[in-house]
Amino acid sequence: MKTVPSVLTGVLMKSGNVYVGTVGETVEIKCPYPDYHKYTPKYFCRHPCKSSEHVLIKSAKIDQVLSVGRYSLIDVVSGQFFTVTIKNLRLKDSGVYYCGLDQWFSDTLNKVNLSVHTAASVNRSTPPPEKTHITSIWTTAVTSNKSNSYEQFSATTVQSKGSLDKNLRVSVPVVCAGVLCCLCPWFLWR
């Protein structure tokens, strides 16, 4: 990258996108460019981007990831964009950046705004989780034809939250082939 005069003559600036990130996380910034800039060197800089000291990372080769500290850059020529990744975001990373195309006489800069926020606080005064217990629902269906009668049993398990009586026993009266039976299932509590 050449040193850009402080008056910004010869620099074409375009407005860009707004990216939002959270402290400690990662943000990916996509910088598109026209087809005729496939092999133009690309860079990412922080405002005011008036000299090479503001450049955070600059492309080396196409389709290869370059990493410098918390910054990485990959120029995806087939997609006509380059992506800059900033890891471990900090509040002070908030601000204005530019996706730059390094050209003779005039660089093209696309403006990017980055806003970094702290993570939402978690309420630590939440009550402990309630005990979960399982309720089984037994159903029967009777089918018959001219010669035989069949009884089919099925069970449905439902989990619910709330208080639990560990001494609970359930008896289910069932009629089997005309005889009253008592089905006493044992439940396993979790």
mmCIF file of C-alpha atoms in Angstrom, residues 8-189:
data_model
loop_
_atom_site.group_PDB
_atom_site.id
_atom_site.type_symbol
_atom_site.label_atom_id
_atom_site.label_comp_id
_atom_site.label_asym_id
_atom_site.label_seq_id
_atom_site.Cartn_x
_atom_site.Cartn_y
_atom_site.Cartn_z
ATOM 1 C CA LEU A 8 -7.478 12.165 0.577
ATOM 2 C CA THR A 9 -7.097 13.201 -3.049
ATOM 3 C CA GLY A 10 -6.902 10.134 -5.228
ATOM 4 C CA VAL A 11 -8.916 7.964 -2.835
ATOM 5 C CA LEU A 12 -12.365 6.784 -3.837
ATOM 6 C CA MET A 13 -14.536 6.100 -0.782
ATOM 7 C CA LYS A 14 -17.805 4.195 -0.802
ATOM 8 C CA SER A 15 -20.233 3.691 2.043
ATOM 9 C CA GLY A 16 -20.379 0.177 3.395
ATOM 10 C CA ASN A 17 -21.990 -2.216 5.784
ATOM 11 C CA VAL A 18 -22.513 -2.250 9.521
ATOM 12 C CA TYR A 19 -21.299 -5.297 11.441
ATOM 13 C CA VAL A 20 -22.162 -6.061 15.065
ATOM 14 C CA GLY A 21 -20.137 -8.337 17.335
ATOM 15 C CA THR A 22 -19.859 -9.404 20.960
ATOM 16 C CA VAL A 23 -16.802 -9.090 23.191
ATOM 17 C CA GLY A 24 -14.711 -12.263 23.027
ATOM 18 C CA GLU A 25 -16.369 -13.576 19.877
ATOM 19 C CA THR A 26 -15.420 -13.437 16.186
ATOM 20 C CA VAL A 27 -16.731 -11.299 13.337
ATOM 21 C CA GLU A 28 -16.334 -11.902 9.599
ATOM 22 C CA ILE A 29 -16.389 -8.870 7.332
ATOM 23 C CA LYS A 30 -17.057 -9.460 3.651
ATOM 24 C CA CYS A 31 -15.505 -7.034 1.185
ATOM 25 C CA PRO A 32 -16.778 -7.393 -2.411
ATOM 26 C CA TYR A 33 -14.879 -6.019 -5.411
ATOM 27 C CA PRO A 34 -15.420 -5.858 -9.192
ATOM 28 C CA ASP A 35 -14.091 -8.584 -11.505
ATOM 29 C CA TYR A 36 -11.332 -6.371 -12.917
ATOM 30 C CA HIS A 37 -9.740 -6.184 -9.430
ATOM 31 C CA LYS A 38 -9.223 -9.952 -9.070
ATOM 32 C CA TYR A 39 -5.455 -9.655 -8.882
ATOM 33 C CA THR A 40 -5.277 -6.256 -7.171
ATOM 34 C CA PRO A 41 -3.738 -6.432 -3.669
ATOM 35 C CA LYS A 42 -6.371 -6.055 -0.949
ATOM 36 C CA TYR A 43 -6.060 -4.707 2.578
ATOM 37 C CA PHE A 44 -8.106 -3.879 5.648
ATOM 38 C CA CYS A 45 -7.406 -0.724 7.632
ATOM 39 C CA ARG A 46 -8.767 1.302 10.507
ATOM 40 C CA HIS A 47 -9.980 4.882 10.161
ATOM 41 C CA PRO A 48 -8.492 7.270 9.106
ATOM 42 C CA CYS A 49 -6.599 4.877 6.789
ATOM 43 C CA LYS A 50 -4.263 7.614 5.569
ATOM 44 C CA SER A 51 -1.028 5.628 5.684
ATOM 45 C CA SER A 52 0.340 2.084 5.887
ATOM 46 C CA GLU A 53 0.457 2.347 9.716
ATOM 47 C CA HIS A 54 -3.349 2.082 9.724
ATOM 48 C CA VAL A 55 -3.323 -1.162 7.714
ATOM 49 C CA LEU A 56 -4.233 -4.116 9.935
ATOM 50 C CA ILE A 57 -3.745 -6.857 7.329
ATOM 51 C CA LYS A 58 -2.920 -7.047 3.603
ATOM 52 C CA SER A 59 -3.428 -9.919 1.157
ATOM 53 C CA ALA A 60 -0.414 -11.934 0.069
ATOM 54 C CA LYS A 61 -1.824 -14.568 -2.318
ATOM 55 C CA ILE A 62 -5.261 -15.310 -3.668
ATOM 56 C CA ASP A 63 -7.374 -18.075 -2.127
ATOM 57 C CA GLN A 64 -4.994 -18.481 0.835
ATOM 58 C CA VAL A 65 -5.629 -17.449 4.416
ATOM 59 C CA LEU A 66 -3.194 -14.946 5.877
ATOM 60 C CA SER A 67 -3.235 -14.397 9.644
ATOM 61 C CA VAL A 68 -1.670 -11.550 11.589
ATOM 62 C CA GLY A 69 -2.503 -11.508 15.298
ATOM 63 C CA ARG A 70 -6.283 -11.435 15.750
ATOM 64 C CA TYR A 71 -6.855 -10.657 12.063
ATOM 65 C CA SER A 72 -7.057 -13.026 9.118
ATOM 66 C CA LEU A 73 -7.800 -12.348 5.457
ATOM 67 C CA ILE A 74 -8.661 -14.567 2.505
ATOM 68 C CA ASP A 75 -9.169 -13.298 -1.049
ATOM 69 C CA VAL A 76 -11.781 -15.495 -2.742
ATOM 70 C CA VAL A 77 -11.217 -14.599 -6.388
ATOM 71 C CA SER A 78 -13.980 -16.872 -7.709
ATOM 72 C CA GLY A 79 -16.502 -15.029 -5.520
ATOM 73 C CA GLN A 80 -15.036 -11.565 -6.139
ATOM 74 C CA PHE A 81 -14.706 -10.734 -2.458
ATOM 75 C CA PHE A 82 -12.249 -10.947 0.369
ATOM 76 C CA THR A 83 -13.122 -11.745 3.940
ATOM 77 C CA VAL A 84 -11.480 -10.299 7.025
ATOM 78 C CA THR A 85 -11.970 -12.145 10.306
ATOM 79 C CA ILE A 86 -11.357 -10.465 13.651
ATOM 80 C CA LYS A 87 -11.059 -12.871 16.577
ATOM 81 C CA ASN A 88 -11.498 -12.201 20.288
ATOM 82 C CA LEU A 89 -13.373 -8.938 19.799
ATOM 83 C CA ARG A 90 -12.814 -6.093 22.252
ATOM 84 C CA LEU A 91 -14.954 -3.037 22.968
ATOM 85 C CA LYS A 92 -12.216 -0.808 21.559
ATOM 86 C CA ASP A 93 -12.560 -2.617 18.190
ATOM 87 C CA SER A 94 -15.746 -0.622 17.605
ATOM 88 C CA GLY A 95 -15.286 1.993 14.917
ATOM 89 C CA VAL A 96 -14.826 2.678 11.237
ATOM 90 C CA TYR A 97 -12.714 0.438 8.995
ATOM 91 C CA TYR A 98 -12.070 0.235 5.275
ATOM 92 C CA CYS A 99 -11.763 -2.607 2.797
ATOM 93 C CA GLY A 100 -9.058 -1.338 0.488
ATOM 94 C CA LEU A 101 -7.937 -2.091 -3.047
ATOM 95 C CA ASP A 102 -4.276 -1.115 -3.525
ATOM 96 C CA GLN A 103 -4.074 0.632 -6.912
ATOM 97 C CA TRP A 104 -1.739 2.967 -8.721
ATOM 98 C CA PHE A 105 -2.616 6.617 -8.144
ATOM 99 C CA SER A 106 -5.849 5.995 -6.241
ATOM 100 C CA ASP A 107 -6.887 3.319 -3.787
ATOM 101 C CA THR A 108 -10.543 2.331 -3.525
ATOM 102 C CA LEU A 109 -11.831 2.203 0.042
ATOM 103 C CA ASN A 110 -15.176 0.696 1.066
ATOM 104 C CA LYS A 111 -16.306 1.902 4.471
ATOM 105 C CA VAL A 112 -17.255 -0.659 7.128
ATOM 106 C CA ASN A 113 -18.690 0.119 10.562
ATOM 107 C CA LEU A 114 -18.086 -2.308 13.407
ATOM 108 C CA SER A 115 -19.994 -2.129 16.672
ATOM 109 C CA VAL A 116 -18.841 -4.378 19.528
ATOM 110 C CA HIS A 117 -21.035 -4.918 22.589
ATOM 111 C CA THR A 118 -20.632 -6.813 25.828
ATOM 112 C CA ALA A 119 -22.511 -10.090 26.142
ATOM 113 C CA ALA A 120 -25.926 -9.937 27.775
ATOM 114 C CA SER A 121 -25.647 -10.676 31.466
ATOM 115 C CA VAL A 122 -27.142 -13.897 32.755
ATOM 116 C CA ASN A 123 -29.429 -13.710 35.784
ATOM 117 C CA ARG A 124 -27.611 -15.828 38.379
ATOM 118 C CA SER A 125 -30.513 -15.716 40.839
ATOM 119 C CA THR A 126 -32.578 -18.262 38.927
ATOM 120 C CA PRO A 127 -34.089 -20.988 41.083
ATOM 121 C CA PRO A 128 -32.681 -24.505 40.860
ATOM 122 C CA PRO A 129 -34.347 -26.702 38.259
ATOM 123 C CA GLU A 130 -37.489 -28.518 39.364
ATOM 124 C CA LYS A 131 -37.529 -32.275 39.745
ATOM 125 C CA THR A 132 -38.782 -34.087 36.690
ATOM 126 C CA HIS A 133 -41.050 -37.068 37.008
ATOM 127 C CA ILE A 134 -42.537 -39.439 34.514
ATOM 128 C CA THR A 135 -46.209 -40.264 34.262
ATOM 129 C CA SER A 136 -47.278 -43.281 32.243
ATOM 130 C CA ILE A 137 -50.700 -43.434 30.674
ATOM 131 C CA TRP A 138 -51.966 -46.910 29.791
ATOM 132 C CA THR A 139 -54.681 -47.421 27.225
ATOM 133 C CA THR A 140 -56.386 -50.527 25.935
ATOM 134 C CA ALA A 141 -58.163 -51.277 22.703
ATOM 135 C CA VAL A 142 -60.376 -54.297 22.141
ATOM 136 C CA THR A 143 -60.761 -55.728 18.673
ATOM 137 C CA SER A 144 -62.814 -58.754 17.841
ATOM 138 C CA ASN A 145 -63.859 -60.802 14.888
ATOM 139 C CA LYS A 146 -66.276 -63.735 14.655
ATOM 140 C CA SER A 147 -64.006 -66.276 16.371
ATOM 141 C CA ASN A 148 -61.498 -64.338 18.528
ATOM 142 C CA SER A 149 -61.268 -61.287 20.739
ATOM 143 C CA TYR A 150 -57.978 -59.455 21.137
ATOM 144 C CA GLU A 151 -56.971 -56.832 23.674
ATOM 145 C CA GLN A 152 -54.073 -54.515 22.920
ATOM 146 C CA PHE A 153 -52.241 -52.516 25.593
ATOM 147 C CA SER A 154 -50.189 -49.414 24.919
ATOM 148 C CA ALA A 155 -48.310 -47.052 27.182
ATOM 149 C CA THR A 156 -47.563 -43.369 26.735
ATOM 150 C CA THR A 157 -44.889 -41.682 28.819
ATOM 151 C CA VAL A 158 -45.167 -38.018 29.735
ATOM 152 C CA GLN A 159 -42.458 -36.009 31.492
ATOM 153 C CA SER A 160 -43.521 -33.130 33.658
ATOM 154 C CA LYS A 161 -42.009 -30.839 36.261
ATOM 155 C CA GLY A 162 -43.143 -30.303 39.801
ATOM 156 C CA SER A 163 -43.131 -31.995 43.158
ATOM 157 C CA LEU A 164 -42.781 -35.746 43.240
ATOM 158 C CA ASP A 165 -44.023 -38.356 45.667
ATOM 159 C CA LYS A 166 -41.418 -41.135 45.531
ATOM 160 C CA ASN A 167 -43.733 -43.589 47.333
ATOM 161 C CA LEU A 168 -46.363 -43.327 44.636
ATOM 162 C CA ARG A 169 -47.643 -46.676 43.309
ATOM 163 C CA VAL A 170 -50.149 -46.939 40.512
ATOM 164 C CA SER A 171 -52.651 -49.743 39.988
ATOM 165 C CA VAL A 172 -54.451 -49.999 36.691
ATOM 166 C CA PRO A 173 -57.554 -52.198 36.532
ATOM 167 C CA VAL A 174 -57.665 -54.080 33.230
ATOM 168 C CA VAL A 175 -60.192 -56.537 31.863
ATOM 169 C CA CYS A 176 -58.379 -59.432 30.151
ATOM 170 C CA ALA A 177 -60.558 -61.947 28.291
ATOM 171 C CA GLY A 178 -63.477 -61.102 30.518
ATOM 172 C CA VAL A 179 -61.451 -61.409 33.749
ATOM 173 C CA LEU A 180 -60.645 -58.359 35.893
ATOM 174 C CA CYS A 181 -56.841 -58.115 36.372
ATOM 175 C CA CYS A 182 -54.767 -55.605 38.272
ATOM 176 C CA LEU A 183 -51.742 -54.237 36.459
ATOM 177 C CA CYS A 184 -49.244 -52.707 38.890
ATOM 178 C CA PRO A 185 -46.330 -51.219 36.916
ATOM 179 C CA TRP A 186 -43.121 -50.169 38.625
ATOM 180 C CA PHE A 187 -41.913 -46.746 37.624
ATOM 181 C CA LEU A 188 -38.324 -45.685 37.392
ATOM 182 C CA TRP A 189 -37.874 -42.093 38.473
#
